[in-house]
Amino acid sequence: MKRLLLIVLPIFLFFWSCEDEVEKVSIIGVWTLSEVCMFEDESCSGECSSEYTDSSGTYDLTELWIEVEGSLQITFIEDGSGTTSSDADFTWSGSGPYTVETENDGDVIFTLSDDMLTFNSIDDFCFQFTLTKWLNTSHYYYSLGLFFGIVKI
């Protein structure tokens, strides 16, 4: 019984102590493309669909984008600079929404909401790109190892 209490009590205290903590997601870090969708027109209003249909079939826009353009990864650095997976450098400013200034494409507005970073690209169509923050999994597994190393089962 004591052994069970020694195992359960630290786990309970760990979750109880973290209950009120709300971690605000920062734009600082590495973001990876998770979804591409397209609006019906250039105004970027209405429903954003992740499927595209033409006379030859229906396509998943995210898969199609990655197949044609490759994956997209964007890194935001604290000093207001950043880079993309295609080695394009940029500067950024703001505290939400964020303005990214590029040499060739002008300003792009990024919005951070619900742990997702989104931006729109308008040409003949309006595409919305959604990115998720890349987590350093080695840190996560290290933390788990420390926890389970302390609580010997």
Coordinates of N, CA and C in Angstrom, one line a residue:
M1 N 0.8 -1.2 0.0 CA 0.0 0.0 0.0 C 0.9 1.3 0.0
K2 N 2.0 1.2 0.8 CA 2.8 2.4 0.9 C 3.5 2.6 -0.5
R3 N 3.8 1.5 -1.2 CA 4.5 1.7 -2.5 C 3.5 2.3 -3.5
L4 N 2.2 1.9 -3.5 CA 1.2 2.5 -4.3 C 1.1 4.0 -4.0
L5 N 1.0 4.3 -2.8 CA 0.9 5.7 -2.4 C 2.1 6.5 -2.8
L6 N 3.3 6.0 -2.8 CA 4.5 6.6 -3.2 C 4.5 6.9 -4.7
I7 N 3.9 6.0 -5.5 CA 3.8 6.2 -6.9 C 2.7 7.2 -7.3
V8 N 1.5 7.0 -6.7 CA 0.3 7.8 -7.0 C 0.5 9.3 -6.5
L9 N 1.0 9.5 -5.3 CA 1.1 10.8 -4.8 C 1.9 11.8 -5.6
P10 N 3.1 11.4 -6.0 CA 3.9 12.4 -6.9 C 3.2 12.7 -8.2
I11 N 2.5 11.7 -8.8 CA 1.8 11.9 -10.1 C 0.7 12.9 -9.8
F12 N -0.1 12.7 -8.7 CA -1.2 13.6 -8.4 C -0.7 15.0 -8.2
L13 N 0.4 15.1 -7.4 CA 1.0 16.4 -7.1 C 1.5 17.1 -8.4
F14 N 2.1 16.3 -9.3 CA 2.6 16.9 -10.5 C 1.4 17.5 -11.4
F15 N 0.3 16.8 -11.5 CA -0.8 17.3 -12.3 C -1.5 18.4 -11.6
W16 N -1.6 18.3 -10.3 CA -2.3 19.3 -9.5 C -1.5 20.6 -9.6
S17 N -0.2 20.6 -9.5 CA 0.6 21.8 -9.5 C 0.6 22.5 -10.8
C18 N 0.3 21.7 -11.9 CA 0.3 22.3 -13.2 C -1.0 22.8 -13.7
E19 N -2.0 22.6 -12.8 CA -3.4 22.9 -13.2 C -3.6 24.3 -13.7
D20 N -3.1 25.3 -13.0 CA -3.4 26.7 -13.3 C -2.5 27.3 -14.3
E21 N -1.4 26.6 -14.7 CA -0.5 27.2 -15.6 C -1.0 27.2 -17.0
V22 N -1.0 28.4 -17.6 CA -1.4 28.5 -19.0 C -0.2 29.0 -19.8
E23 N 0.3 28.2 -20.7 CA 1.4 28.5 -21.4 C 1.0 29.2 -22.7
K24 N 1.5 30.4 -22.9 CA 1.2 31.2 -24.1 C 2.2 30.8 -25.2
V25 N 1.7 30.4 -26.3 CA 2.5 29.9 -27.4 C 3.2 31.2 -28.0
S26 N 4.5 31.1 -28.2 CA 5.2 32.2 -28.8 C 5.5 31.9 -30.3
I27 N 5.6 32.9 -31.0 CA 5.9 32.7 -32.4 C 7.4 32.3 -32.6
I28 N 8.2 32.5 -31.6 CA 9.6 32.2 -31.6 C 9.8 30.7 -31.8
G29 N 10.5 30.2 -32.7 CA 10.7 28.8 -32.9 C 10.6 28.4 -34.3
V30 N 10.5 27.1 -34.5 CA 10.4 26.5 -35.9 C 9.0 26.0 -36.1
W31 N 8.4 26.4 -37.2 CA 7.0 26.1 -37.6 C 7.1 25.3 -38.9
T32 N 6.2 24.2 -39.0 CA 6.2 23.3 -40.1 C 4.8 23.3 -40.7
L33 N 4.8 23.3 -42.0 CA 3.5 23.2 -42.8 C 2.7 22.0 -42.4
S34 N 1.4 22.2 -42.0 CA 0.5 21.1 -41.6 C -0.7 21.0 -42.5
E35 N -1.1 22.2 -43.1 CA -2.3 22.2 -44.0 C -2.3 23.3 -44.9
V36 N -2.8 23.0 -46.2 CA -3.0 24.0 -47.2 C -4.5 23.9 -47.6
C37 N -5.2 25.1 -47.6 CA -6.5 25.1 -48.1 C -6.7 26.3 -49.0
M38 N -7.8 26.3 -49.8 CA -8.0 27.3 -50.8 C -9.4 27.9 -50.6
F39 N -9.5 29.2 -50.7 CA -10.8 29.9 -50.6 C -11.4 29.9 -52.1
E40 N -12.7 30.2 -52.2 CA -13.3 30.2 -53.5 C -12.9 31.4 -54.4
D41 N -12.5 32.5 -53.8 CA -12.1 33.6 -54.6 C -10.9 34.4 -53.9
E42 N -10.5 35.5 -54.5 CA -9.4 36.2 -54.0 C -9.6 37.0 -52.7
S43 N -10.9 37.1 -52.3 CA -11.2 37.9 -51.1 C -10.8 37.1 -49.8
C44 N -10.5 35.9 -49.9 CA -10.2 35.0 -48.8 C -11.3 34.9 -47.8
S45 N -12.5 34.9 -48.3 CA -13.7 34.8 -47.4 C -14.4 33.5 -47.7
G46 N -15.3 33.1 -46.7 CA -16.0 31.9 -46.9 C -15.3 30.7 -46.4
E47 N -15.6 29.5 -46.9 CA -15.0 28.3 -46.4 C -13.7 28.0 -47.2
C48 N -12.7 27.6 -46.4 CA -11.4 27.3 -46.9 C -11.4 25.8 -47.1
S49 N -11.3 25.3 -48.3 CA -11.4 23.9 -48.6 C -10.0 23.3 -48.8
S50 N -9.7 22.1 -48.2 CA -8.4 21.5 -48.4 C -8.4 20.5 -49.6
E51 N -9.6 20.5 -50.3 CA -9.6 19.7 -51.5 C -9.8 20.6 -52.7
Y52 N -9.2 20.1 -53.8 CA -9.3 20.9 -55.1 C -9.8 19.9 -56.2
T53 N -10.9 20.2 -56.9 CA -11.5 19.4 -57.9 C -11.4 20.0 -59.2
D54 N -10.9 19.3 -60.2 CA -11.0 19.8 -61.6 C -11.4 18.6 -62.5
S55 N -11.3 18.8 -63.8 CA -11.8 17.7 -64.7 C -11.1 16.4 -64.6
S56 N -9.9 16.4 -64.0 CA -9.1 15.1 -63.9 C -9.3 14.5 -62.5
G57 N -9.9 15.1 -61.6 CA -10.1 14.5 -60.3 C -10.1 15.4 -59.1
T58 N -10.1 14.9 -57.9 CA -10.1 15.6 -56.7 C -8.7 15.4 -56.0
Y59 N -8.2 16.5 -55.5 CA -6.8 16.4 -54.9 C -6.8 17.0 -53.5
D60 N -6.0 16.5 -52.7 CA -5.7 17.0 -51.3 C -4.7 18.1 -51.5
L61 N -5.0 19.4 -51.2 CA -4.1 20.5 -51.5 C -2.8 20.4 -50.7
T62 N -2.9 19.9 -49.5 CA -1.6 19.8 -48.7 C -0.7 18.8 -49.3
E63 N -1.2 17.6 -49.7 CA -0.3 16.6 -50.3 C 0.2 17.2 -51.7
L64 N -0.7 17.8 -52.4 CA -0.3 18.3 -53.7 C 0.8 19.4 -53.6
W65 N 0.6 20.3 -52.6 CA 1.6 21.4 -52.4 C 3.0 20.8 -52.0
I66 N 3.0 19.8 -51.1 CA 4.3 19.2 -50.7 C 4.9 18.5 -51.8
E67 N 4.1 17.8 -52.7 CA 4.6 17.1 -53.8 C 5.3 18.0 -54.8
V68 N 4.7 19.2 -55.1 CA 5.1 20.1 -56.1 C 6.2 21.1 -55.5
E69 N 5.9 21.7 -54.4 CA 6.8 22.7 -53.8 C 7.7 22.2 -52.7
G70 N 7.4 21.1 -52.1 CA 8.2 20.6 -51.0 C 7.6 21.1 -49.7
S71 N 8.0 20.6 -48.6 CA 7.5 21.0 -47.3 C 8.0 22.4 -47.0
L72 N 7.2 23.1 -46.2 CA 7.6 24.4 -45.8 C 7.9 24.5 -44.3
Q73 N 9.0 25.1 -43.9 CA 9.4 25.2 -42.6 C 9.9 26.7 -42.4
I74 N 9.4 27.3 -41.4 CA 9.7 28.7 -41.1 C 10.2 28.9 -39.7
T75 N 11.3 29.6 -39.5 CA 11.9 29.8 -38.2 C 11.9 31.2 -37.9
F76 N 11.3 31.5 -36.7 CA 11.2 32.9 -36.2 C 12.2 33.0 -35.1
I77 N 13.1 34.0 -35.1 CA 14.2 34.2 -34.1 C 13.8 35.4 -33.3
E78 N 14.2 35.4 -32.0 CA 13.9 36.5 -31.1 C 14.3 37.9 -31.6
D79 N 15.4 38.0 -32.3 CA 15.9 39.3 -32.7 C 15.1 39.9 -33.9
G80 N 14.0 39.3 -34.3 CA 13.1 39.9 -35.3 C 13.5 39.4 -36.7
S81 N 14.4 38.4 -36.8 CA 14.8 37.9 -38.1 C 14.2 36.5 -38.2
G82 N 14.4 35.9 -39.4 CA 13.9 34.5 -39.6 C 14.4 34.0 -40.9
T83 N 14.1 32.7 -41.1 CA 14.5 32.0 -42.3 C 13.4 31.0 -42.7
T84 N 13.4 30.6 -43.9 CA 12.5 29.5 -44.4 C 13.3 28.3 -44.8
S85 N 12.7 27.2 -45.1 CA 13.3 26.0 -45.5 C 13.9 26.1 -46.9
S86 N 13.5 27.2 -47.6 CA 14.1 27.4 -48.9 C 15.2 28.5 -48.8
D87 N 15.8 28.7 -47.6 CA 16.9 29.6 -47.3 C 16.5 31.1 -47.6
A88 N 15.3 31.4 -47.6 CA 14.9 32.8 -47.8 C 14.9 33.5 -46.4
D89 N 15.6 34.6 -46.2 CA 15.7 35.3 -45.0 C 14.6 36.4 -45.0
F90 N 14.1 36.7 -43.8 CA 13.1 37.7 -43.6 C 13.3 38.4 -42.3
T91 N 12.6 39.5 -42.1 CA 12.5 40.2 -40.8 C 11.0 40.2 -40.4
W92 N 10.7 40.2 -39.2 CA 9.3 40.2 -38.7 C 9.2 41.2 -37.5
S93 N 7.9 41.6 -37.3 CA 7.6 42.5 -36.2 C 6.2 42.3 -35.8
G94 N 5.8 42.8 -34.7 CA 4.5 42.7 -34.2 C 4.3 41.8 -33.0
S95 N 3.1 41.8 -32.4 CA 2.9 40.9 -31.3 C 1.6 40.2 -31.5
G96 N 1.1 40.1 -32.7 CA -0.1 39.4 -33.1 C -1.2 40.3 -33.5
P97 N -1.4 40.4 -34.8 CA -0.8 39.6 -35.9 C 0.6 40.1 -36.1
Y98 N 1.4 39.2 -36.8 CA 2.8 39.5 -37.0 C 3.0 39.8 -38.5
T99 N 3.9 40.8 -38.8 CA 4.2 41.2 -40.1 C 5.5 40.7 -40.5
V100 N 5.6 39.9 -41.6 CA 6.8 39.4 -42.1 C 7.2 40.1 -43.4
E101 N 8.4 40.7 -43.4 CA 8.8 41.5 -44.5 C 9.8 40.7 -45.3
T102 N 9.5 40.5 -46.6 CA 10.4 39.7 -47.5 C 10.9 40.6 -48.6
E103 N 12.0 40.3 -49.2 CA 12.6 41.1 -50.3 C 11.7 41.0 -51.5
N104 N 11.2 39.9 -51.9 CA 10.5 39.7 -53.2 C 9.0 39.8 -53.1
D105 N 8.4 39.3 -52.0 CA 7.0 39.1 -51.9 C 6.3 40.2 -51.1
G106 N 7.0 41.2 -50.6 CA 6.3 42.2 -49.8 C 6.0 41.7 -48.5
D107 N 5.0 42.4 -47.8 CA 4.7 42.0 -46.4 C 3.6 40.9 -46.4
V108 N 3.8 39.9 -45.5 CA 2.9 38.8 -45.3 C 2.4 38.9 -43.8
I109 N 1.1 38.8 -43.6 CA 0.6 38.9 -42.2 C 0.3 37.5 -41.7
F110 N 0.9 37.2 -40.5 CA 0.8 35.9 -39.9 C -0.1 36.0 -38.7
T111 N -1.0 35.1 -38.4 CA -1.9 35.1 -37.3 C -1.6 33.8 -36.4
L112 N -1.4 34.0 -35.1 CA -1.2 32.9 -34.2 C -2.5 32.7 -33.4
S113 N -3.1 31.5 -33.5 CA -4.3 31.2 -32.8 C -4.4 29.7 -32.5
D114 N -4.7 29.3 -31.3 CA -4.9 27.9 -31.0 C -3.7 27.1 -31.4
D115 N -2.5 27.5 -31.1 CA -1.3 26.8 -31.4 C -1.1 26.6 -32.9
M116 N -1.7 27.4 -33.7 CA -1.6 27.3 -35.2 C -1.2 28.6 -35.7
L117 N -0.2 28.6 -36.6 CA 0.2 29.9 -37.3 C -0.3 29.8 -38.7
T118 N -1.1 30.9 -39.1 CA -1.6 30.9 -40.5 C -1.3 32.2 -41.2
F119 N -1.2 32.0 -42.5 CA -1.0 33.2 -43.4 C -1.7 32.9 -44.7
N120 N -2.1 33.9 -45.5 CA -2.7 33.8 -46.8 C -1.8 34.2 -47.8
S121 N -1.9 33.6 -49.0 CA -1.2 34.0 -50.2 C -2.2 34.1 -51.3
I122 N -2.2 35.3 -51.9 CA -3.2 35.6 -52.9 C -2.5 35.8 -54.3
D123 N -2.9 35.0 -55.2 CA -2.5 35.2 -56.6 C -3.8 35.2 -57.4
D124 N -4.1 34.2 -58.2 CA -5.4 34.1 -58.8 C -6.4 33.5 -57.9
F125 N -5.9 32.8 -56.9 CA -6.7 32.2 -55.8 C -6.1 32.6 -54.5
C126 N -6.9 32.4 -53.4 CA -6.4 32.7 -52.1 C -6.2 31.4 -51.4
F127 N -4.9 31.1 -51.1 CA -4.5 30.0 -50.4 C -4.2 30.3 -48.9
Q128 N -4.6 29.5 -48.0 CA -4.3 29.7 -46.6 C -3.3 28.5 -46.2
F129 N -2.2 28.9 -45.6 CA -1.2 28.0 -45.1 C -1.3 27.9 -43.6
T130 N -1.4 26.7 -43.0 CA -1.4 26.5 -41.6 C -0.1 25.8 -41.2
L131 N 0.6 26.3 -40.2 CA 1.8 25.7 -39.7 C 1.6 25.4 -38.2
T132 N 2.3 24.3 -37.8 CA 2.3 23.9 -36.4 C 3.7 24.0 -35.9
K133 N 3.9 24.3 -34.6 CA 5.2 24.5 -34.0 C 5.9 23.1 -33.8
W134 N 7.1 23.1 -34.3 CA 7.9 21.9 -34.1 C 8.4 21.8 -32.7
L135 N 8.1 20.7 -32.1 CA 8.5 20.5 -30.7 C 9.8 19.7 -30.6
N136 N 10.7 20.1 -29.7 CA 11.9 19.4 -29.5 C 11.6 18.1 -28.7
T137 N 11.4 17.0 -29.5 CA 11.0 15.8 -28.8 C 12.1 15.2 -27.9
S138 N 13.4 15.5 -28.2 CA 14.4 15.0 -27.4 C 14.3 15.6 -25.9
H139 N 13.9 16.9 -25.8 CA 13.7 17.5 -24.5 C 12.5 16.8 -23.8
Y140 N 11.4 16.5 -24.6 CA 10.3 15.8 -24.0 C 10.6 14.5 -23.4
Y141 N 11.4 13.7 -24.2 CA 11.7 12.3 -23.7 C 12.7 12.4 -22.6
Y142 N 13.6 13.4 -22.6 CA 14.5 13.6 -21.5 C 13.8 13.9 -20.2
S143 N 12.7 14.7 -20.3 CA 11.9 15.1 -19.1 C 11.2 13.8 -18.6
L144 N 10.6 13.0 -19.5 CA 10.0 11.8 -19.1 C 11.0 10.9 -18.4
G145 N 12.2 10.8 -19.0 CA 13.2 9.9 -18.4 C 13.5 10.3 -17.0
L146 N 13.6 11.7 -16.8 CA 13.9 12.2 -15.4 C 12.8 11.8 -14.5
F147 N 11.5 12.0 -14.9 CA 10.4 11.7 -14.1 C 10.3 10.3 -13.7
F148 N 10.4 9.4 -14.7 CA 10.4 7.9 -14.4 C 11.6 7.4 -13.7
G149 N 12.7 8.1 -13.8 CA 13.9 7.8 -13.1 C 13.8 8.1 -11.6
I150 N 13.0 9.2 -11.3 CA 12.8 9.6 -9.9 C 11.8 8.6 -9.2
V151 N 10.7 8.3 -10.0 CA 9.7 7.4 -9.5 C 10.0 6.0 -10.0
K152 N 10.7 5.3 -9.1 CA 11.1 3.9 -9.5 C 10.0 3.0 -9.4
I153 N 9.7 2.3 -10.5 CA 8.5 1.5 -10.5 C 9.0 0.0 -10.4

